[in-house]
């Protein structure tokens, strides 16, 4: 049987983590190819609905990453994001959504190594947990695929 | 003639208010809201133990706003709703005349926010013990059990949006649910659309919910929706020291921050 390759979506901020990921590349550090990076202007812009959309479209894991506290390009974006995540994680946990599948991190533009670690560790963790079957059952592809349609 | 009818008649006569939101007898022994504008309508006002609805949801409806200066019959949850609406700049001080119904049936009038704040400080505003027990029961489950529990509950949802209509804090003119470019929430009431809708609703009420329970009361399918928002009250209090609906000038927990907010999950 083929090894399970998780789909990981990374939502990163333009100013720190995206530049950090760039550094990972220019430093020729090899890291897992399971991750699809989506660039945002700021972690403050990463609405919780966007994370849900990732799961709905078949993601097995999510990485959310931005500037370290006090380093935000817009001064306060990551502070607001942090509060939102604290609350959102509580809600996800209460509704039975696996918060282990969402990795939050701060990665600065100088932390190319850290970015590779974050991605590799997340991929390793999700490989251990396995595909997100609970959410996949109600994912867009299942619900709107004629063969897999759940409606009688 | 009851105190309530006497009081409202006087208020309408001296033009302190143009309309009063209270309770009247509906069909089949149900209680419903009444918007009193004339003296004959005043006679329909009732006040008994069944009058538990939080009427503040009506304050934000544009049809009601058009009636002019409003008076409202309030319970504890309604007072908190008014405080929360005030903190969100939806009601100005003195804009709404509040009559509070005490447990013994007597009335207390509140004409400014300060007096409501003082009153709330010495009033029990907590979540009912059976609801606390239900939350504790759910929290003791495994993640997968909770997923199955909520899946089963959300399966019942028919997307009637009664919860949204009943909630005093759901006053946006255009709800995320109604947005179709992009379509954030699938319209149909299948598993995905229902989960998305309820998570979105809970998240948008996080830090604003005043635990009145109107959403669950309004739900025709008896989904315990209130638990979703109630569960967030204590972590928000513990982490950010914020409680909704206690002060008219309170900051919304999620629109402010402290540089040293504590969490343990960001690496």
mmCIF file of N, CA, C and O in Angstrom, chain B residues 148-224:
data_model
loop_
_atom_site.group_PDB
_atom_site.id
_atom_site.type_symbol
_atom_site.label_atom_id
_atom_site.label_comp_id
_atom_site.label_asym_id
_atom_site.label_seq_id
_atom_site.Cartn_x
_atom_site.Cartn_y
_atom_site.Cartn_z
ATOM 1 N N UNK B 148 -19.156 13.510 16.894
ATOM 2 C CA UNK B 148 -20.361 12.739 16.594
ATOM 3 C C UNK B 148 -21.586 13.388 17.234
ATOM 4 O O UNK B 148 -22.647 13.466 16.623
ATOM 5 N N UNK B 149 -21.410 13.886 18.467
ATOM 6 C CA UNK B 149 -22.524 14.555 19.157
ATOM 7 C C UNK B 149 -23.017 15.747 18.345
ATOM 8 O O UNK B 149 -24.203 15.876 18.048
ATOM 9 N N UNK B 150 -22.081 16.608 17.950
ATOM 10 C CA UNK B 150 -22.497 17.823 17.243
ATOM 11 C C UNK B 150 -22.965 17.504 15.836
ATOM 12 O O UNK B 150 -23.865 18.159 15.307
ATOM 13 N N UNK B 151 -22.385 16.487 15.212
ATOM 14 C CA UNK B 151 -22.838 16.071 13.893
ATOM 15 C C UNK B 151 -24.311 15.691 13.939
ATOM 16 O O UNK B 151 -25.099 16.071 13.076
ATOM 17 N N UNK B 152 -24.650 14.952 14.981
ATOM 18 C CA UNK B 152 -26.024 14.504 15.156
ATOM 19 C C UNK B 152 -26.949 15.699 15.406
ATOM 20 O O UNK B 152 -28.058 15.764 14.887
ATOM 21 N N UNK B 153 -26.460 16.641 16.219
ATOM 22 C CA UNK B 153 -27.273 17.827 16.508
ATOM 23 C C UNK B 153 -27.444 18.692 15.253
ATOM 24 O O UNK B 153 -28.553 19.106 14.918
ATOM 25 N N UNK B 154 -26.343 18.940 14.568
ATOM 26 C CA UNK B 154 -26.405 19.819 13.397
ATOM 27 C C UNK B 154 -27.189 19.186 12.244
ATOM 28 O O UNK B 154 -27.709 19.883 11.383
ATOM 29 N N UNK B 155 -27.253 17.855 12.257
ATOM 30 C CA UNK B 155 -28.015 17.147 11.237
ATOM 31 C C UNK B 155 -29.475 17.606 11.242
ATOM 32 O O UNK B 155 -30.138 17.648 10.219
ATOM 33 N N UNK B 156 -29.962 17.974 12.447
ATOM 34 C CA UNK B 156 -31.369 18.364 12.588
ATOM 35 C C UNK B 156 -31.637 19.755 12.012
ATOM 36 O O UNK B 156 -32.767 20.095 11.718
ATOM 37 N N UNK B 157 -30.567 20.551 11.889
ATOM 38 C CA UNK B 157 -30.740 21.966 11.522
ATOM 39 C C UNK B 157 -31.395 22.101 10.151
ATOM 40 O O UNK B 157 -31.020 21.434 9.197
ATOM 41 N N UNK B 158 -32.407 22.970 10.071
ATOM 42 C CA UNK B 158 -33.090 23.194 8.803
ATOM 43 C C UNK B 158 -32.753 24.568 8.230
ATOM 44 O O UNK B 158 -33.401 25.045 7.307
ATOM 45 N N UNK B 159 -31.720 25.221 8.820
ATOM 46 C CA UNK B 159 -31.288 26.528 8.351
ATOM 47 C C UNK B 159 -32.456 27.516 8.242
ATOM 48 O O UNK B 159 -32.652 28.155 7.217
ATOM 49 N N UNK B 160 -33.242 27.598 9.296
ATOM 50 C CA UNK B 160 -34.358 28.555 9.291
ATOM 51 C C UNK B 160 -33.872 29.915 9.773
ATOM 52 O O UNK B 160 -34.562 30.911 9.621
ATOM 53 N N UNK B 161 -32.683 29.937 10.390
ATOM 54 C CA UNK B 161 -32.065 31.148 10.924
ATOM 55 C C UNK B 161 -32.874 31.795 12.043
ATOM 56 O O UNK B 161 -32.778 32.996 12.274
ATOM 57 N N UNK B 162 -33.704 30.998 12.718
ATOM 58 C CA UNK B 162 -34.440 31.530 13.870
ATOM 59 C C UNK B 162 -33.463 31.950 14.962
ATOM 60 O O UNK B 162 -33.675 32.942 15.659
ATOM 61 N N UNK B 163 -32.360 31.199 15.101
ATOM 62 C CA UNK B 163 -31.354 31.535 16.119
ATOM 63 C C UNK B 163 -30.776 32.911 15.857
ATOM 64 O O UNK B 163 -30.564 33.711 16.759
ATOM 65 N N UNK B 164 -30.548 33.185 14.579
ATOM 66 C CA UNK B 164 -29.973 34.477 14.207
ATOM 67 C C UNK B 164 -30.989 35.597 14.433
ATOM 68 O O UNK B 164 -30.653 36.675 14.910
ATOM 69 N N UNK B 165 -32.246 35.323 14.101
ATOM 70 C CA UNK B 165 -33.278 36.350 14.254
ATOM 71 C C UNK B 165 -33.548 36.650 15.724
ATOM 72 O O UNK B 165 -33.852 37.782 16.089
ATOM 73 N N UNK B 166 -33.415 35.621 16.580
ATOM 74 C CA UNK B 166 -33.738 35.808 17.985
ATOM 75 C C UNK B 166 -32.602 36.453 18.761
ATOM 76 O O UNK B 166 -32.820 37.063 19.799
ATOM 77 N N UNK B 167 -31.380 36.300 18.261
ATOM 78 C CA UNK B 167 -30.219 36.761 19.017
ATOM 79 C C UNK B 167 -30.134 38.283 19.025
ATOM 80 O O UNK B 167 -30.140 38.913 17.969
ATOM 81 N N UNK B 168 -30.043 38.891 20.222
ATOM 82 C CA UNK B 168 -29.941 40.353 20.267
ATOM 83 C C UNK B 168 -28.620 40.879 19.700
ATOM 84 O O UNK B 168 -28.524 42.047 19.360
ATOM 85 N N UNK B 169 -27.627 40.001 19.597
ATOM 86 C CA UNK B 169 -26.327 40.446 19.094
ATOM 87 C C UNK B 169 -26.171 40.245 17.589
ATOM 88 O O UNK B 169 -25.208 40.694 17.004
ATOM 89 N N UNK B 170 -27.111 39.527 16.965
ATOM 90 C CA UNK B 170 -27.023 39.303 15.514
ATOM 91 C C UNK B 170 -27.782 40.410 14.798
ATOM 92 O O UNK B 170 -28.915 40.208 14.362
ATOM 93 N N UNK B 171 -27.172 41.586 14.716
ATOM 94 C CA UNK B 171 -27.897 42.699 14.111
ATOM 95 C C UNK B 171 -27.269 43.162 12.795
ATOM 96 O O UNK B 171 -27.674 44.175 12.244
ATOM 97 N N UNK B 172 -26.241 42.447 12.297
ATOM 98 C CA UNK B 172 -25.601 42.881 11.044
ATOM 99 C C UNK B 172 -26.640 42.962 9.930
ATOM 100 O O UNK B 172 -27.494 42.095 9.818
ATOM 101 N N UNK B 173 -26.527 44.006 9.115
ATOM 102 C CA UNK B 173 -27.459 44.123 7.989
ATOM 103 C C UNK B 173 -27.200 43.036 6.966
ATOM 104 O O UNK B 173 -28.101 42.567 6.300
ATOM 105 N N UNK B 174 -25.944 42.660 6.834
ATOM 106 C CA UNK B 174 -25.639 41.585 5.902
ATOM 107 C C UNK B 174 -24.771 40.565 6.618
ATOM 108 O O UNK B 174 -23.615 40.817 6.911
ATOM 109 N N UNK B 175 -25.384 39.428 6.879
ATOM 110 C CA UNK B 175 -24.712 38.360 7.610
ATOM 111 C C UNK B 175 -23.787 37.599 6.672
ATOM 112 O O UNK B 175 -24.054 37.507 5.475
ATOM 113 N N UNK B 176 -22.704 37.042 7.217
ATOM 114 C CA UNK B 176 -21.794 36.230 6.407
ATOM 115 C C UNK B 176 -22.544 35.106 5.689
ATOM 116 O O UNK B 176 -22.193 34.722 4.576
ATOM 117 N N UNK B 177 -23.587 34.589 6.348
ATOM 118 C CA UNK B 177 -24.394 33.529 5.742
ATOM 119 C C UNK B 177 -25.034 33.981 4.432
ATOM 120 O O UNK B 177 -25.241 33.180 3.528
ATOM 121 N N UNK B 178 -25.369 35.267 4.344
ATOM 122 C CA UNK B 178 -26.061 35.774 3.155
ATOM 123 C C UNK B 178 -25.093 36.150 2.038
ATOM 124 O O UNK B 178 -25.522 36.448 0.923
ATOM 125 N N UNK B 179 -23.808 36.180 2.354
ATOM 126 C CA UNK B 179 -22.831 36.586 1.345
ATOM 127 C C UNK B 179 -22.658 35.446 0.344
ATOM 128 O O UNK B 179 -22.461 34.303 0.737
ATOM 129 N N UNK B 180 -22.778 35.754 -0.956
ATOM 130 C CA UNK B 180 -22.576 34.674 -1.919
ATOM 131 C C UNK B 180 -21.412 34.903 -2.878
ATOM 132 O O UNK B 180 -21.178 34.120 -3.778
ATOM 133 N N UNK B 181 -20.698 35.988 -2.685
ATOM 134 C CA UNK B 181 -19.491 36.178 -3.477
ATOM 135 C C UNK B 181 -18.360 36.641 -2.586
ATOM 136 O O UNK B 181 -18.218 37.845 -2.369
ATOM 137 N N UNK B 182 -17.568 35.795 -2.002
ATOM 138 C CA UNK B 182 -17.604 34.327 -2.132
ATOM 139 C C UNK B 182 -18.695 33.715 -1.252
ATOM 140 O O UNK B 182 -19.133 34.335 -0.285
ATOM 141 N N UNK B 183 -19.069 32.517 -1.600
ATOM 142 C CA UNK B 183 -20.081 31.802 -0.819
ATOM 143 C C UNK B 183 -19.402 31.159 0.387
ATOM 144 O O UNK B 183 -18.922 30.039 0.312
ATOM 145 N N UNK B 184 -19.352 31.889 1.500
ATOM 146 C CA UNK B 184 -18.669 31.347 2.673
ATOM 147 C C UNK B 184 -19.382 30.126 3.220
ATOM 148 O O UNK B 184 -18.774 29.152 3.610
ATOM 149 N N UNK B 185 -20.689 30.221 3.313
ATOM 150 C CA UNK B 185 -21.468 29.153 3.924
ATOM 151 C C UNK B 185 -22.337 28.510 2.845
ATOM 152 O O UNK B 185 -23.162 29.205 2.254
ATOM 153 N N UNK B 186 -22.176 27.221 2.584
ATOM 154 C CA UNK B 186 -23.073 26.570 1.623
ATOM 155 C C UNK B 186 -24.528 26.752 2.071
ATOM 156 O O UNK B 186 -24.834 26.591 3.256
ATOM 157 N N UNK B 187 -25.404 27.105 1.124
ATOM 158 C CA UNK B 187 -26.776 27.462 1.497
ATOM 159 C C UNK B 187 -27.583 26.263 1.982
ATOM 160 O O UNK B 187 -28.324 26.359 2.949
ATOM 161 N N UNK B 188 -27.418 25.137 1.304
ATOM 162 C CA UNK B 188 -28.231 23.969 1.639
ATOM 163 C C UNK B 188 -27.943 23.518 3.071
ATOM 164 O O UNK B 188 -26.858 23.742 3.592
ATOM 165 N N UNK B 189 -28.941 22.878 3.689
ATOM 166 C CA UNK B 189 -28.713 22.447 5.065
ATOM 167 C C UNK B 189 -28.188 21.019 5.082
ATOM 168 O O UNK B 189 -28.783 20.127 5.652
ATOM 169 N N UNK B 190 -27.058 20.806 4.392
ATOM 170 C CA UNK B 190 -26.398 19.505 4.519
ATOM 171 C C UNK B 190 -25.342 19.618 5.618
ATOM 172 O O UNK B 190 -25.148 20.691 6.197
ATOM 173 N N UNK B 191 -24.634 18.534 5.876
ATOM 174 C CA UNK B 191 -23.718 18.488 7.027
ATOM 175 C C UNK B 191 -22.714 19.625 6.994
ATOM 176 O O UNK B 191 -22.413 20.237 8.020
ATOM 177 N N UNK B 192 -22.185 19.895 5.810
ATOM 178 C CA UNK B 192 -21.139 20.907 5.707
ATOM 179 C C UNK B 192 -21.699 22.312 5.939
ATOM 180 O O UNK B 192 -21.162 23.083 6.721
ATOM 181 N N UNK B 193 -22.820 22.603 5.264
ATOM 182 C CA UNK B 193 -23.423 23.921 5.415
ATOM 183 C C UNK B 193 -23.824 24.192 6.851
ATOM 184 O O UNK B 193 -23.638 25.290 7.368
ATOM 185 N N UNK B 194 -24.352 23.163 7.521
ATOM 186 C CA UNK B 194 -24.789 23.344 8.894
ATOM 187 C C UNK B 194 -23.622 23.558 9.846
ATOM 188 O O UNK B 194 -23.660 24.430 10.710
ATOM 189 N N UNK B 195 -22.574 22.757 9.670
ATOM 190 C CA UNK B 195 -21.399 22.904 10.529
ATOM 191 C C UNK B 195 -20.792 24.292 10.342
ATOM 192 O O UNK B 195 -20.507 25.001 11.313
ATOM 193 N N UNK B 196 -20.628 24.690 9.091
ATOM 194 C CA UNK B 196 -20.054 26.003 8.784
ATOM 195 C C UNK B 196 -20.878 27.118 9.409
ATOM 196 O O UNK B 196 -20.351 28.037 10.015
ATOM 197 N N UNK B 197 -22.187 27.019 9.251
ATOM 198 C CA UNK B 197 -23.068 28.068 9.750
ATOM 199 C C UNK B 197 -22.955 28.187 11.273
ATOM 200 O O UNK B 197 -22.789 29.288 11.813
ATOM 201 N N UNK B 198 -23.009 27.058 11.949
ATOM 202 C CA UNK B 198 -23.022 27.120 13.413
ATOM 203 C C UNK B 198 -21.675 27.519 13.990
ATOM 204 O O UNK B 198 -21.612 28.224 15.001
ATOM 205 N N UNK B 199 -20.585 27.089 13.341
ATOM 206 C CA UNK B 199 -19.268 27.521 13.810
ATOM 207 C C UNK B 199 -19.108 29.019 13.586
ATOM 208 O O UNK B 199 -18.597 29.741 14.438
ATOM 209 N N UNK B 200 -19.550 29.478 12.429
ATOM 210 C CA UNK B 200 -19.449 30.905 12.113
ATOM 211 C C UNK B 200 -20.258 31.722 13.124
ATOM 212 O O UNK B 200 -19.784 32.715 13.664
ATOM 213 N N UNK B 201 -21.458 31.240 13.397
ATOM 214 C CA UNK B 201 -22.321 31.963 14.336
ATOM 215 C C UNK B 201 -21.663 32.027 15.722
ATOM 216 O O UNK B 201 -21.589 33.090 16.336
ATOM 217 N N UNK B 202 -21.166 30.888 16.178
ATOM 218 C CA UNK B 202 -20.557 30.844 17.504
ATOM 219 C C UNK B 202 -19.324 31.746 17.569
ATOM 220 O O UNK B 202 -19.115 32.468 18.545
ATOM 221 N N UNK B 203 -18.538 31.717 16.512
ATOM 222 C CA UNK B 203 -17.302 32.495 16.516
ATOM 223 C C UNK B 203 -17.618 33.995 16.493
ATOM 224 O O UNK B 203 -16.959 34.792 17.154
ATOM 225 N N UNK B 204 -18.644 34.383 15.734
ATOM 226 C CA UNK B 204 -19.008 35.796 15.675
ATOM 227 C C UNK B 204 -19.655 36.275 16.977
ATOM 228 O O UNK B 204 -19.764 37.474 17.211
ATOM 229 N N UNK B 205 -20.104 35.328 17.805
ATOM 230 C CA UNK B 205 -20.694 35.718 19.085
ATOM 231 C C UNK B 205 -19.727 35.537 20.246
ATOM 232 O O UNK B 205 -20.032 35.897 21.382
ATOM 233 N N UNK B 206 -18.567 34.985 19.954
ATOM 234 C CA UNK B 206 -17.585 34.765 21.015
ATOM 235 C C UNK B 206 -17.201 36.097 21.634
ATOM 236 O O UNK B 206 -16.849 37.037 20.934
ATOM 237 N N UNK B 207 -17.301 36.170 22.949
ATOM 238 C CA UNK B 207 -16.956 37.403 23.637
ATOM 239 C C UNK B 207 -18.066 38.436 23.600
ATOM 240 O O UNK B 207 -17.924 39.523 24.143
ATOM 241 N N UNK B 208 -19.202 38.094 22.937
ATOM 242 C CA UNK B 208 -20.321 39.038 22.871
ATOM 243 C C UNK B 208 -21.585 38.419 23.446
ATOM 244 O O UNK B 208 -22.533 39.121 23.767
ATOM 245 N N UNK B 209 -21.593 37.095 23.534
ATOM 246 C CA UNK B 209 -22.787 36.386 24.005
ATOM 247 C C UNK B 209 -23.058 36.736 25.466
ATOM 248 O O UNK B 209 -22.154 36.705 26.296
ATOM 249 N N UNK B 210 -24.325 37.074 25.761
ATOM 250 C CA UNK B 210 -24.686 37.427 27.140
ATOM 251 C C UNK B 210 -25.493 36.305 27.804
ATOM 252 O O UNK B 210 -26.253 36.537 28.730
ATOM 253 N N UNK B 211 -25.339 35.104 27.319
ATOM 254 C CA UNK B 211 -26.044 33.900 27.779
ATOM 255 C C UNK B 211 -27.524 34.103 28.120
ATOM 256 O O UNK B 211 -27.967 33.754 29.197
ATOM 257 N N UNK B 212 -28.277 34.638 27.161
ATOM 258 C CA UNK B 212 -29.722 34.755 27.368
ATOM 259 C C UNK B 212 -30.428 33.476 26.920
ATOM 260 O O UNK B 212 -31.540 33.199 27.345
ATOM 261 N N UNK B 213 -29.775 32.712 26.028
ATOM 262 C CA UNK B 213 -30.352 31.436 25.604
ATOM 263 C C UNK B 213 -31.457 31.548 24.580
ATOM 264 O O UNK B 213 -32.147 30.570 24.291
ATOM 265 N N UNK B 214 -31.646 32.748 24.002
ATOM 266 C CA UNK B 214 -32.722 32.924 23.019
ATOM 267 C C UNK B 214 -32.534 32.030 21.796
ATOM 268 O O UNK B 214 -33.495 31.563 21.205
ATOM 269 N N UNK B 215 -31.277 31.796 21.383
ATOM 270 C CA UNK B 215 -31.016 30.988 20.185
ATOM 271 C C UNK B 215 -31.579 29.584 20.366
ATOM 272 O O UNK B 215 -32.267 29.057 19.486
ATOM 273 N N UNK B 216 -31.293 28.969 21.520
ATOM 274 C CA UNK B 216 -31.754 27.605 21.756
ATOM 275 C C UNK B 216 -33.263 27.570 21.938
ATOM 276 O O UNK B 216 -33.932 26.634 21.510
ATOM 277 N N UNK B 217 -33.824 28.615 22.584
ATOM 278 C CA UNK B 217 -35.276 28.669 22.778
ATOM 279 C C UNK B 217 -35.977 28.799 21.432
ATOM 280 O O UNK B 217 -37.015 28.194 21.196
ATOM 281 N N UNK B 218 -35.377 29.595 20.538
ATOM 282 C CA UNK B 218 -36.016 29.831 19.247
ATOM 283 C C UNK B 218 -35.892 28.631 18.322
ATOM 284 O O UNK B 218 -36.687 28.478 17.398
ATOM 285 N N UNK B 219 -34.911 27.773 18.558
ATOM 286 C CA UNK B 219 -34.644 26.681 17.616
ATOM 287 C C UNK B 219 -35.809 25.700 17.553
ATOM 288 O O UNK B 219 -36.168 25.090 18.554
ATOM 289 N N UNK B 220 -36.420 25.531 16.367
ATOM 290 C CA UNK B 220 -37.553 24.612 16.265
ATOM 291 C C UNK B 220 -37.121 23.149 16.308
ATOM 292 O O UNK B 220 -37.940 22.265 16.494
ATOM 293 N N UNK B 221 -35.830 22.900 16.122
ATOM 294 C CA UNK B 221 -35.341 21.520 16.117
ATOM 295 C C UNK B 221 -34.662 21.153 17.438
ATOM 296 O O UNK B 221 -34.033 20.108 17.546
ATOM 297 N N UNK B 222 -34.741 22.045 18.411
ATOM 298 C CA UNK B 222 -34.181 21.804 19.750
ATOM 299 C C UNK B 222 -32.693 21.472 19.753
ATOM 300 O O UNK B 222 -32.242 20.572 20.456
ATOM 301 N N UNK B 223 -31.931 22.173 18.963
ATOM 302 C CA UNK B 223 -30.481 22.004 18.998
ATOM 303 C C UNK B 223 -29.946 22.858 20.152
ATOM 304 O O UNK B 223 -30.319 24.022 20.261
ATOM 305 N N UNK B 224 -29.108 22.297 21.021
ATOM 306 C CA UNK B 224 -28.603 23.104 22.143
ATOM 307 C C UNK B 224 -27.515 24.087 21.703
ATOM 308 O O UNK B 224 -26.367 24.011 22.109
#
